[in-house]
Short mmCIF file of C-alpha atoms in Angstrom, two decimals:
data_model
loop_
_atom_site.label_atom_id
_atom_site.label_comp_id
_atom_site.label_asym_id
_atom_site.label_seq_id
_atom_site.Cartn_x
_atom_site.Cartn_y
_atom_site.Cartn_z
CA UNK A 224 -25.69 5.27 -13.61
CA UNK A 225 -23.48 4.63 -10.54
CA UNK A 226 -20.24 6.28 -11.52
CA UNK A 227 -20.47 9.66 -13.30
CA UNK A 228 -17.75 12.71 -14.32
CA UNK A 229 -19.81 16.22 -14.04
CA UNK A 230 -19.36 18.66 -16.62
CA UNK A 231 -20.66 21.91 -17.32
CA UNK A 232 -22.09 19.95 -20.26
CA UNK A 233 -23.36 17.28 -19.01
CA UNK A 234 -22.80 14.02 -16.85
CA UNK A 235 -20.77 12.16 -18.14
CA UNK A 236 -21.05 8.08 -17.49
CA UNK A 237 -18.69 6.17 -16.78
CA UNK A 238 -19.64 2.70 -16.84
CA UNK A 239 -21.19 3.63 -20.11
CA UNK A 240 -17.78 4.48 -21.20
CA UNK A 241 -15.44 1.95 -19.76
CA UNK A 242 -17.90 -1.25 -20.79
CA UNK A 243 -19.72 0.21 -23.48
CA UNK A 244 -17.41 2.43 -25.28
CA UNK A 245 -19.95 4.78 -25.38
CA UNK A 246 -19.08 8.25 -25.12
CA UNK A 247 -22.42 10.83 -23.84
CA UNK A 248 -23.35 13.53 -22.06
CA UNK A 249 -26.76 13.21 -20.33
CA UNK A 250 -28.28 16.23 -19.05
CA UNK A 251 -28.12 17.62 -15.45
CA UNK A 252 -31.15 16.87 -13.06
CA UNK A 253 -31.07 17.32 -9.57
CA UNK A 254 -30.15 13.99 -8.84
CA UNK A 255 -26.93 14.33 -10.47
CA UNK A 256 -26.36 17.57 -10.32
CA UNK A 257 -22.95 18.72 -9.03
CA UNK A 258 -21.46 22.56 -8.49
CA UNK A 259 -17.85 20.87 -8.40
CA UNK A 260 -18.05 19.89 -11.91
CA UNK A 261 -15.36 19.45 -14.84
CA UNK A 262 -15.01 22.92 -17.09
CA UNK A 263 -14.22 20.34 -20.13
CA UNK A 264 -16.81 20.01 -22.71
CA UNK A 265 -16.31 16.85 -24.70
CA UNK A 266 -17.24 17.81 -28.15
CA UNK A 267 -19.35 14.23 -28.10
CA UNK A 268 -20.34 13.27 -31.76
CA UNK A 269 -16.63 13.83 -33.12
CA UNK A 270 -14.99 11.93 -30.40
CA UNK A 271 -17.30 9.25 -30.65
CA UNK A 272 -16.61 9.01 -34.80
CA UNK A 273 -13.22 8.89 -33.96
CA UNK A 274 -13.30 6.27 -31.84
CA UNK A 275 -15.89 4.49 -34.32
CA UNK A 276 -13.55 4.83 -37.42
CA UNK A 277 -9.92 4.14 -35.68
CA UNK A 278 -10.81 2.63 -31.94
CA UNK A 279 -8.50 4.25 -29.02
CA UNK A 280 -6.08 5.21 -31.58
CA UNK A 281 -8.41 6.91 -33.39
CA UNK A 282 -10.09 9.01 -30.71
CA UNK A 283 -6.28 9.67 -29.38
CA UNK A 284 -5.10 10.97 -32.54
CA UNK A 285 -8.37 13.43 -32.11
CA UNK A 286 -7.37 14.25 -28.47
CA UNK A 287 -4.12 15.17 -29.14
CA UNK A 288 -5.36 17.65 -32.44
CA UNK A 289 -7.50 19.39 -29.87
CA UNK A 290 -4.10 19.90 -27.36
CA UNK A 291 -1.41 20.77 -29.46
CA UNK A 292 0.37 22.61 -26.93
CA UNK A 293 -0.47 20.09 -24.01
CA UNK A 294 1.47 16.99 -26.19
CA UNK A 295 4.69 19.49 -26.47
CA UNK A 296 4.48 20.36 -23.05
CA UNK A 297 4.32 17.11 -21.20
CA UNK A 298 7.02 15.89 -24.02
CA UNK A 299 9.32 18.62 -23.58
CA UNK A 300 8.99 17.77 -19.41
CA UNK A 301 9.34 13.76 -19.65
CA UNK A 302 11.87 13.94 -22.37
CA UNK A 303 14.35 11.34 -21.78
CA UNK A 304 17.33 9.45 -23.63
CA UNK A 305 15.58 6.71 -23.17
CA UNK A 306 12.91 7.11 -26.20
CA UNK A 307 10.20 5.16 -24.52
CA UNK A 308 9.98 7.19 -21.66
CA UNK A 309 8.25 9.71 -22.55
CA UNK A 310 5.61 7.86 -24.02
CA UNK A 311 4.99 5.60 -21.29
CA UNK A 312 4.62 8.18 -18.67
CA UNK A 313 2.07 10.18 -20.32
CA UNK A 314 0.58 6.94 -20.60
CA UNK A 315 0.75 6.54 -16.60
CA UNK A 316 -0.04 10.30 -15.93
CA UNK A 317 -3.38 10.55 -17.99
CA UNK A 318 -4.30 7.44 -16.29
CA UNK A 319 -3.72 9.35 -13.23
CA UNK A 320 -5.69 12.03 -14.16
CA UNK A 321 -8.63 9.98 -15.39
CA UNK A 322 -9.18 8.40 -12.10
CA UNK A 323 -9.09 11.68 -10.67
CA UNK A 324 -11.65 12.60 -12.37
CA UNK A 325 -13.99 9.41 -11.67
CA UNK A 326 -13.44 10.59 -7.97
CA UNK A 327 -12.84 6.77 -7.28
CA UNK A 328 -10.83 5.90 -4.55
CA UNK A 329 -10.77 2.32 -4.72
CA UNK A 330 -7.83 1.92 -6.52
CA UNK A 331 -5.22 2.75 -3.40
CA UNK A 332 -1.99 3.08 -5.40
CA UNK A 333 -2.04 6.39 -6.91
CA UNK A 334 -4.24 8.19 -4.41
CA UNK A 335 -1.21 10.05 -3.75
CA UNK A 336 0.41 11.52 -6.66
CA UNK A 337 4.13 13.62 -6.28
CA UNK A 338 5.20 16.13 -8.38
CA UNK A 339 8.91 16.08 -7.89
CA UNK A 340 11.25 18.66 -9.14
CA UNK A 341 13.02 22.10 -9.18
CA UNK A 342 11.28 25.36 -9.35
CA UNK A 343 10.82 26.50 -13.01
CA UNK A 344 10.58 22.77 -14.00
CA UNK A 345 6.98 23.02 -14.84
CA UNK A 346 4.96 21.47 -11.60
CA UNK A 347 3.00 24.58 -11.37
CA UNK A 348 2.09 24.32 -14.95
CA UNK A 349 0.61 21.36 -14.05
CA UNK A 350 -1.34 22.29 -10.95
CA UNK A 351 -2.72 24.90 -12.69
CA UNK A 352 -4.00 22.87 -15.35
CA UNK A 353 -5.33 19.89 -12.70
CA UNK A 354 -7.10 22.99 -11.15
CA UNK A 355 -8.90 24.23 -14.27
CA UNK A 356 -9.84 20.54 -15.21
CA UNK A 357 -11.36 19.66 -12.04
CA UNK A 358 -12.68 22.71 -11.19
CA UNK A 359 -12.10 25.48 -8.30
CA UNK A 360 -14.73 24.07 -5.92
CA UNK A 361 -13.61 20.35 -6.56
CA UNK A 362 -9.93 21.45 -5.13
CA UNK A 363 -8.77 22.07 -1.41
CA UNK A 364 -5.45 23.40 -0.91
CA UNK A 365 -3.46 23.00 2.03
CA UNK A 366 0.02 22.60 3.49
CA UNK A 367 1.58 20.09 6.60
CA UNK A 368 0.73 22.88 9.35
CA UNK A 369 -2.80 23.48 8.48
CA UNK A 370 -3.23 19.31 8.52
CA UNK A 371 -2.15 20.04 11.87
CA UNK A 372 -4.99 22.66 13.04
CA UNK A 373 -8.66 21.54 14.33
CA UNK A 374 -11.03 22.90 11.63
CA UNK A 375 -8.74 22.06 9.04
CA UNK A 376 -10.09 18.86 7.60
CA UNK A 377 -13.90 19.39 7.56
CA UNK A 378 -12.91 21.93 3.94
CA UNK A 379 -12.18 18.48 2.63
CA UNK A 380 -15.55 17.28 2.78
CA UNK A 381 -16.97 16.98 -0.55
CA UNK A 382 -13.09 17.82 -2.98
CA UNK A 383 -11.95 15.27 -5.17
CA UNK A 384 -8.20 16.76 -4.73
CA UNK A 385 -6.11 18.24 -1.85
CA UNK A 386 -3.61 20.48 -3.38
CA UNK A 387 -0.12 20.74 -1.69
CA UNK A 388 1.71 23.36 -3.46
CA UNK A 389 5.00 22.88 -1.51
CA UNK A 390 5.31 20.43 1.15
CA UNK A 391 7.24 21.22 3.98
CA UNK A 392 7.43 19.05 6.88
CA UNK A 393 8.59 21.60 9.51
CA UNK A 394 7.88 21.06 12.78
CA UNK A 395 4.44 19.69 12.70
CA UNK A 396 3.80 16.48 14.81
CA UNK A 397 4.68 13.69 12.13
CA UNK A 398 3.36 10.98 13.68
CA UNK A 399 -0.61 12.48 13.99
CA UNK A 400 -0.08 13.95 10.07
CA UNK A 401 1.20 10.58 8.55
CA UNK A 402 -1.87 8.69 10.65
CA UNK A 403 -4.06 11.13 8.94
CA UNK A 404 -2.71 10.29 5.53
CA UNK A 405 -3.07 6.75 5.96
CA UNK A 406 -6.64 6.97 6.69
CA UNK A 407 -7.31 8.98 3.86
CA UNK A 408 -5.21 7.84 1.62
CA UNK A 409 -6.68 3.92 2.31
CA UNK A 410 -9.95 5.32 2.39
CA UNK A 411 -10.79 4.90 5.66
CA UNK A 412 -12.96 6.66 7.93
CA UNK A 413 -11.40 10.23 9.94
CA UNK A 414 -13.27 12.30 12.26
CA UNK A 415 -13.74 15.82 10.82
CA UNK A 416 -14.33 18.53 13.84
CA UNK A 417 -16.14 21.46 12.13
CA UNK A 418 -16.04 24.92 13.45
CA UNK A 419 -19.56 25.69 15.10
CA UNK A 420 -20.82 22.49 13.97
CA UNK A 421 -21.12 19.49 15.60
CA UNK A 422 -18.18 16.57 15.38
CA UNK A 423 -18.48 14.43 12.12
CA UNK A 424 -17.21 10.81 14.42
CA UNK A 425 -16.78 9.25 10.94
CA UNK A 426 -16.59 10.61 7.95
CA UNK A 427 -14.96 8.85 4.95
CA UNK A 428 -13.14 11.37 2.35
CA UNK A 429 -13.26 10.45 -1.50
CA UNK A 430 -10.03 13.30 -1.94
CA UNK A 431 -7.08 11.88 -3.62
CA UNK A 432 -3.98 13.89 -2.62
CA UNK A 433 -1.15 15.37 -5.18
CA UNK A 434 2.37 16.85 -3.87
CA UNK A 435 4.76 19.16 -5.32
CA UNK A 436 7.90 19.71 -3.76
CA UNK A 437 11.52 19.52 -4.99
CA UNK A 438 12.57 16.55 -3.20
CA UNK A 439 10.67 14.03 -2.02
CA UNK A 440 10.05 14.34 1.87
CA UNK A 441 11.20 12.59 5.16
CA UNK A 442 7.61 11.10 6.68
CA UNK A 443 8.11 8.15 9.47
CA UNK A 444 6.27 5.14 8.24
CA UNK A 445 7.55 2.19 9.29
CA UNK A 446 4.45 0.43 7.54
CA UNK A 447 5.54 2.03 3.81
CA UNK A 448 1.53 2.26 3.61
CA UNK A 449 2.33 6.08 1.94
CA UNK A 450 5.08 4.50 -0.05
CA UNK A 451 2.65 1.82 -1.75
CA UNK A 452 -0.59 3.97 -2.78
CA UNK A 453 1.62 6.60 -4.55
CA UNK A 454 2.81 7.28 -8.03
CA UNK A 455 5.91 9.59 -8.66
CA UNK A 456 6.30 11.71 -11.81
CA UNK A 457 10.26 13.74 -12.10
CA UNK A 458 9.88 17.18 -13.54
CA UNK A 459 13.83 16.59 -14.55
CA UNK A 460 14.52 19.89 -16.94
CA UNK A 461 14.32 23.58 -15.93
CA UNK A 462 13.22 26.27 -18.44
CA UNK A 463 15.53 28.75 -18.31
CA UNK A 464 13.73 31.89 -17.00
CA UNK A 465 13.99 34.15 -20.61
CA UNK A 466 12.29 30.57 -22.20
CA UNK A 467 9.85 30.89 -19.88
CA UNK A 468 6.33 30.34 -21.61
CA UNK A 469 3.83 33.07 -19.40
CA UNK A 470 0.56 32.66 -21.37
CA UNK A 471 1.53 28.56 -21.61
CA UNK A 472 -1.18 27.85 -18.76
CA UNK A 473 -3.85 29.88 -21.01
CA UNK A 474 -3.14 27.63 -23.49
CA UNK A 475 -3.65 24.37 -21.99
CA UNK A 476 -6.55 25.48 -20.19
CA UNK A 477 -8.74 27.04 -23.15
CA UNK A 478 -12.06 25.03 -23.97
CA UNK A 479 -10.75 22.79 -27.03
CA UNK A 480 -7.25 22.00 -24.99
CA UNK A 481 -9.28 20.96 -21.90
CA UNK A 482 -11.50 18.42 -24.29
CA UNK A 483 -8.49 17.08 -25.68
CA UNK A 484 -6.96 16.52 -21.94
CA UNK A 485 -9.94 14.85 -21.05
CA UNK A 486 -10.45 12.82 -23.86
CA UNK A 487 -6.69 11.51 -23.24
CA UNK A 488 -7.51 10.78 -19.31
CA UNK A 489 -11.08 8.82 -20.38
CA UNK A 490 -8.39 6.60 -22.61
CA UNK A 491 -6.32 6.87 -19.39
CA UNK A 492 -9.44 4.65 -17.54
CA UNK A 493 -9.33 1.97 -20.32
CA UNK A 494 -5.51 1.67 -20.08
CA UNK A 495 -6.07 1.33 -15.99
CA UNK A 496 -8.59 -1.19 -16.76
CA UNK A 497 -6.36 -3.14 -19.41
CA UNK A 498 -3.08 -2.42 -17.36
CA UNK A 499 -4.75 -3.30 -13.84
CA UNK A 500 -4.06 -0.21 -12.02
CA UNK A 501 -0.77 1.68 -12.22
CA UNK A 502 2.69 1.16 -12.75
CA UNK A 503 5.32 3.43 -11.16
CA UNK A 504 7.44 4.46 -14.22
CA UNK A 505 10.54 2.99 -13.97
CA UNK A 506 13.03 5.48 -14.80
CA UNK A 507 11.50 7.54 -11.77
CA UNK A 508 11.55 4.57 -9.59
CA UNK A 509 14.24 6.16 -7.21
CA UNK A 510 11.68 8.86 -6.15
CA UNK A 511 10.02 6.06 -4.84
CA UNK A 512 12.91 4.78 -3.42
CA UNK A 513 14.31 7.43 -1.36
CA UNK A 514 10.80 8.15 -0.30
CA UNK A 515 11.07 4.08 1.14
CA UNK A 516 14.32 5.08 2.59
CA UNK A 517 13.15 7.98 4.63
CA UNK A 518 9.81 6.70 5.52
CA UNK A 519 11.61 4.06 7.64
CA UNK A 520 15.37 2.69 7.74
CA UNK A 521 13.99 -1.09 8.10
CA UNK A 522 12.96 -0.67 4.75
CA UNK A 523 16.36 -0.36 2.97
CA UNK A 524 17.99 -2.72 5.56
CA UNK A 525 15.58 -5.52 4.32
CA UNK A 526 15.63 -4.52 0.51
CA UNK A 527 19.60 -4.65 1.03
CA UNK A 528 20.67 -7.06 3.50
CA UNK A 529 18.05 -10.02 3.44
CA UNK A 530 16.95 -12.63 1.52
CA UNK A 531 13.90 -11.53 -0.61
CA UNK A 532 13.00 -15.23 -1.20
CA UNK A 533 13.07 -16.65 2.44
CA UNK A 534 9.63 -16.41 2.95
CA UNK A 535 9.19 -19.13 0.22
CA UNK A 536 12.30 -21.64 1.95
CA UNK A 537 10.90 -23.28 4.79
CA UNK A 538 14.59 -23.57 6.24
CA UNK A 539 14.51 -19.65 6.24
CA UNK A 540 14.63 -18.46 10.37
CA UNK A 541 16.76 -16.07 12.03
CA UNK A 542 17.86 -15.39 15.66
CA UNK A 543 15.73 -11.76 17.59
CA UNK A 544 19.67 -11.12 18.27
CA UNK A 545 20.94 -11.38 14.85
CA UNK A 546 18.40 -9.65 13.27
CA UNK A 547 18.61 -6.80 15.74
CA UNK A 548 22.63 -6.92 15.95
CA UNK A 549 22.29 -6.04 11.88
CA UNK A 550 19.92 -3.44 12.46
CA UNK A 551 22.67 -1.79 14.49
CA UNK A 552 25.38 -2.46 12.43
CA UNK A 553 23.03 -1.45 9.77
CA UNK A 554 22.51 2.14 11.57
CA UNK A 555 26.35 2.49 11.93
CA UNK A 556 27.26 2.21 8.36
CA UNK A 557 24.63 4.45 7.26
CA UNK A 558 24.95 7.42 10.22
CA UNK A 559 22.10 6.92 12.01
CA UNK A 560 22.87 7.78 15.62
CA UNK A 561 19.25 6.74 17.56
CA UNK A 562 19.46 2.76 17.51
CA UNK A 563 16.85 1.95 20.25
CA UNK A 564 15.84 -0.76 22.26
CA UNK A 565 15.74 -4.39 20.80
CA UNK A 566 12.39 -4.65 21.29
CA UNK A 567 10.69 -1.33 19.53
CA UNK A 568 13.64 -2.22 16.73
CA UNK A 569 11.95 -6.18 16.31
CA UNK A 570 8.28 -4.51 16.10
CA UNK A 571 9.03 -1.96 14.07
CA UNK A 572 11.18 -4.23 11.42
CA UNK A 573 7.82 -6.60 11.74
CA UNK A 574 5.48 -3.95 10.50
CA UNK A 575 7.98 -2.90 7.67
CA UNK A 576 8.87 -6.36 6.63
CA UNK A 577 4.36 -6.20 6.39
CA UNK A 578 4.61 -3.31 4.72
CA UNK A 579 7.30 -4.87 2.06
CA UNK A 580 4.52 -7.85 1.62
CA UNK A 581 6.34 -10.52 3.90
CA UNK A 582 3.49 -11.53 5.17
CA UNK A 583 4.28 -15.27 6.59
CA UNK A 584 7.06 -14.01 8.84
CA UNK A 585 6.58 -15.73 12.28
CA UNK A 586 7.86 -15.97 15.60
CA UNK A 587 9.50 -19.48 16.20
CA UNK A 588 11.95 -20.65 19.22
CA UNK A 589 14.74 -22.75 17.99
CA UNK A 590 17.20 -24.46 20.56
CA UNK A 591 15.52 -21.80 23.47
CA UNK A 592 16.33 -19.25 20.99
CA UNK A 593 13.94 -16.67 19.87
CA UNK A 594 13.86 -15.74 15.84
CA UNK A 595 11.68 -15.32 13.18
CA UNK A 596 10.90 -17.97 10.49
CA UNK A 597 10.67 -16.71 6.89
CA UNK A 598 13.53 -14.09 7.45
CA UNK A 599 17.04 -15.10 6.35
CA UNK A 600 20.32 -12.58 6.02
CA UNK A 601 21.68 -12.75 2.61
CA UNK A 602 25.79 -13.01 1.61
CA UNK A 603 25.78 -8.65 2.00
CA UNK A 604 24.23 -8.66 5.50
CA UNK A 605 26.75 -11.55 6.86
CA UNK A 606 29.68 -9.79 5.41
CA UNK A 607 28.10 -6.36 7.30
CA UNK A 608 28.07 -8.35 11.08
CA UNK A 609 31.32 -9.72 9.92
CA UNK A 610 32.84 -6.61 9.74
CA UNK A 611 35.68 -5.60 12.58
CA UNK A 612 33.43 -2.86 13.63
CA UNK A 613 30.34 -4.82 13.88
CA UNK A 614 32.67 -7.20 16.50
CA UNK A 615 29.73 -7.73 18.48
CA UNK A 616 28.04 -8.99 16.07
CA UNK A 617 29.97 -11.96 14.56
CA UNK A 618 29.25 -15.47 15.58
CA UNK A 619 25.92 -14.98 15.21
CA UNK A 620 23.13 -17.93 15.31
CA UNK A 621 23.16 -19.86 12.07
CA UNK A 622 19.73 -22.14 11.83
CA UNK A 623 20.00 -25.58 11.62
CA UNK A 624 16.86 -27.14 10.82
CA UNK A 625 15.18 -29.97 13.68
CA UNK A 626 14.01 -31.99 11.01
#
């Protein structure tokens, strides 16, 4: 088999599962023998009568009977007035889970998951039970400043999950941390220096990354690469500390409640499959929004203030002047005090407006004008230049086609 979940029972195949519908254990050899392996033990003949008998619903209904306490938990956290929330984003996080457990990394979106929410909300309920699924050796733990220190990344090599408890930017060098994160995160090749050792030049890491932190975090990316391969789940409701569940964790994490998890996250690769990858639930979308906003200011300036069809309208072009006289206006209204130079301001809004999936933007000269064809400002962003304090701005260019 190519693709294969250990467990201290047995490896489990993937393909077998996901084409097949077969669900088996085959035993460890030293081929596929792996010391990071799952602690779940599918209980194989029953899930595979279930599944028999009743199809996903079937073998579902026989997950959940084996995690009683998991199915309150996670609908307790993602309770919502909105009754198919809940629902859905189980749906999304077990499919999360389940390709954390394949160790794939193909599938870019979702290599970073975020755990956002206050403290007693329940995010370290859910590390904890990540960690006893995947196994102690499978997980590397780390924070923002040890991303910054030399030997740091070679106790990567060989996790399927990096860990960050609490993220906290601090004062680490942004720029190097979020190039690192885009080259794991796309699965592309890092050098790994290893204490002792000799330099690993090129080394690509199969770790999928997963965040908690109360807010999501300020990270410079003009290219919104980090915004596009993650998934967001809100831990919205704090347990009061005298409801406060200690032995909870024990619970989710005892041999039967692990099956059952698992179970759910191997119907979680079937719903990727039939789904096509993941979908950001939408009544969290605004983690992924401010996360947009704070990775880079172009990217709210072009979600508000142009036209999100002008790539399609052939008449679509805009003046280098305009589009940079917004940008400042844009940075006025908004408080943002360092403008910069019009040319770092036109780059950077290229690689966002990349980023956003604009890719047929092009340079064009109009009437000895420079400007950019497929970019247009909508009705919002001509009554923002036409403001009195954005003087400067008004009469801009308007495009009048030469044909």
């Amino acid at each position: 088999p190519k693709r294969v979940i250990p467990t201290v029972a047995g490896i489990f195949d993937i393909d077998g599962w996901r084409l097949s519908n077969k669900i088996d254990l085959m035993d460890n050899t030293p081929l596929l023998f792996n010391l990071g392996c799952i602690e779940a033990v599918i209980p194989v003949d029953s899930a595979q009568d279930a599944f028999t008998q009743n199809g996903l619903q079937g073998l579902e209904d026989y997950a959940w009977s084996l995690c009683p306490d998991w199915k309150k938990f996670l609908e307790s956290t993602f309770r919502h007035d909105d009754p198919e929330c809940a629902p859905k984003v189980i749906r999304e996080l077990h499919k999360w889970i389940g390709n954390l457990l394949t160790g794939s990394i193909k599938t870019h979106s979702g290599n970073i998951g975020w755990l956002i929410g206050a403290p007693g909300a329940g995010k370290s309920v859910m590390l904890k039970v990540l960690e006893k699924l995947l196994g102690k050796k499978s997980i590397v733990s780390s924070t923002m400043d040890n991303l910054d220190k030399q030997f740091h990344l070679s106790s990567w090599i060989g996790k399927m999950l990096a860990m960050f408890p609490d993220m906290d930017v601090g004062r680490v060098d942004k720029r190097k941390i979020v190039e690192l994160l885009k080259l794991i995160s796309g699965s592309d090749p890092v050098a790994i220096d290893r204490k002792y050792l000799s330099e690993v030049p090129s080394f690509r890491l199969d770790t999928r990354i997963v965040v908690s932190a109360n807010q999501m975090p300020s990270i410079p990316d003009p290219t919104l690469a980090l915004v596009r391969r993650s998934i967001a789940f809100h831990f919205r409701y704090i347990v009061p500390e005298c409801e406060r569940d200690d032995d909870l964790p024990d619970r989710l994490t005892t041999p039967d409640s692990l099956a059952g998890i698992m179970l759910l996250c191997l119907i979680g690769l079937k719903n990727i499959d039939a789904d096509g990858g993941f979908q950001q639930p939408i009544w969290y979308a605004s983690l992924i929004k401010d996360f947009k906003a704070q990775s880079s200011p172009y990217a709210m300036m072009i979600e508000e203030y142009l036209d999100q069809d002008a790539f399609n309208n052939q008449d679509a072009w805009t003046s280098t002047k305009d589009l940079f006289a917004l940008y400042k206006r844009y940075c006025e209204e908004h408080g943002h005090n360092h403008v910069g130079v019009q040319a770092t301001v036109i780059s950077q809004l290229k690689s966002c407006l990349n980023g956003c999936g604009w890719m047929l933007v092009e340079e064009r000269i109009v009437d000895g004008k420079k400007g950019y064809h497929g970019i247009q400002i909508n009705a919002r962003g001509e009554a923002l230049m036409n403001t009195a304090e954005g003087g400067e701005a008004g009469g801009h260019d308007t495009f009048t086609p030469p044909f």
